[in-house]
Amino acid sequence: MRTAASPTQLSRRRAMAWLAAGVPIAAVLAPPVHAVPVSGLGAPHVAATARVGPPEPEKAEAIRAEFLHAWNGYKRLAWGHDEVLPVSGGYAEFFADEHPVGLSIIEALDTLYVMGLDDEVALSTAWLEQNLDFDIDADFFVFESIIRLVGGLLAGYFATGSQRMLDAVRDLADRLLPAFTLSPTGIPYSFVNLRTGKVSGDTGSLAGIGTNILEFGVLSELTGDPKYYRAAKRSYQAVIDRRSGLDLLGTSINIETGEWTDTTSTAPEPPVDSFYEYLWGAWAMFGDPDCLAWFWIFDAAIRRSQVERINGSLWFRNVDMHTGELRNRRQSELAVSVFCPSDDTLLAADYFRSWTAVLDAYAIIPNTIDYLDLTVLDPANHLFPEYANCAYDLYRHTGDPYYRDAAWRYFQNLNTYHRVPNGYTIVTDMTQQPMVRGDRCPAYLFAENFKWLYLTFSGTPRFDYDTGYLSTEGKILRGLRKQQ
């Protein structure tokens, strides 16, 4: 009888050998998923010492100043609302009309902390402690609620120590749990009414299904209640059990029947991107050997069936999950950071250079291209942060100044094309000259773009570069240090 392998023993080769032999990975690695509390997993994977060079304080301060420019615009025009409309001077709610939850404040908390903006941390904490209430009679999107609200409040708790914040995040998670527990397959419904617990949305994309194990795992650790982690792990298991003979997954699945509704494997593209990213994350954060094995299985399958080189650049074909037949060559910037947190640095670096060629060609990266000739398919730029995210991760792994240079060029273009008097806004058509700007500052700008850039250049003592780990939404779930 096989015994469970320790996380440090589980190599890519071993995972592949077990798979080839038809051995169920979950059965040989750990007890059944319902019996696995977070405390029963292996030791978390800690990356090798970060290879960051000396801080560049002038660049870090320039990034901090631009973050404040955006933040002050939000405070002036939309305080307490979810998002600011910096061109018109208005605001918008993200989850439900007439029900603001202060999303931009939640998104900004740990960014404010690592930048040393303690007065702003105190102001934001006071607003949340006085106003946050999730007893809302409205359907909330489960995926976004977890990565943005649950993750943001967890990072905020680590930054502030506010018990009210921890109580709020547990209350919210309990209101979201029916999406998992009422599902006959364990795959979460897409929406849940926060007041009634009524669920809806019976078709889910992989990102929405699998991007919760980090936030729920941290919450299980903090509360000592394994139910959150178990729900997330059960969701993963349900999807992975339905992989094809090529070890590929589709894009969307019926939550109640478990039947695939879109059999295109778009990995590492949206809307499946962070499904794979969080497999590695569960290993890095909690030492979960199942998730590590699954990560290597899909890493190998994607390499076999989807990797393609065009003019020397690495891209990923979108293919049928059962046959491997080509579906299209669309590619989204959101995919660039999927492999960056993992130990698969060479693949991540290769893909990053492909997207750097797009940045060089267009100054800002369009949402979607046809990688065959870099034709723009979607000319908008919604301030997605994945390029800056990947630059940080690769710089931290390698210490290569190439990635700092790329991050600085990204920052300069961000400043040139997205900056407006009241902050930063999206671009709706980057193919026009001048580029056409929209009127929206996504709340994730406060969580991600500037934070990734600041961490790349600042060397802030408030963050542990060796052990720190950030979620797909840029929330610091491990590695915040006490004020210095």
XYZ file of C-alpha atoms in Angstrom, residues 12 25 33 101 110 113 118 142 183 186 198 204 210 250 328 447:
16
model
C 6.636 16.759 -11.313
C -3.636 11.360 -7.092
C -11.032 15.772 0.948
C -19.628 48.135 0.214
C -2.841 46.541 2.359
C -0.101 49.823 4.605
C -0.760 55.134 8.008
C -19.357 34.648 -5.633
C -24.544 22.484 -4.997
C -19.769 20.750 -4.935
C -30.720 31.845 -2.270
C -19.661 28.531 -14.054
C -11.437 27.446 -8.490
C -12.975 22.992 -20.646
C -8.572 29.789 -32.139
C -5.067 46.569 -4.912
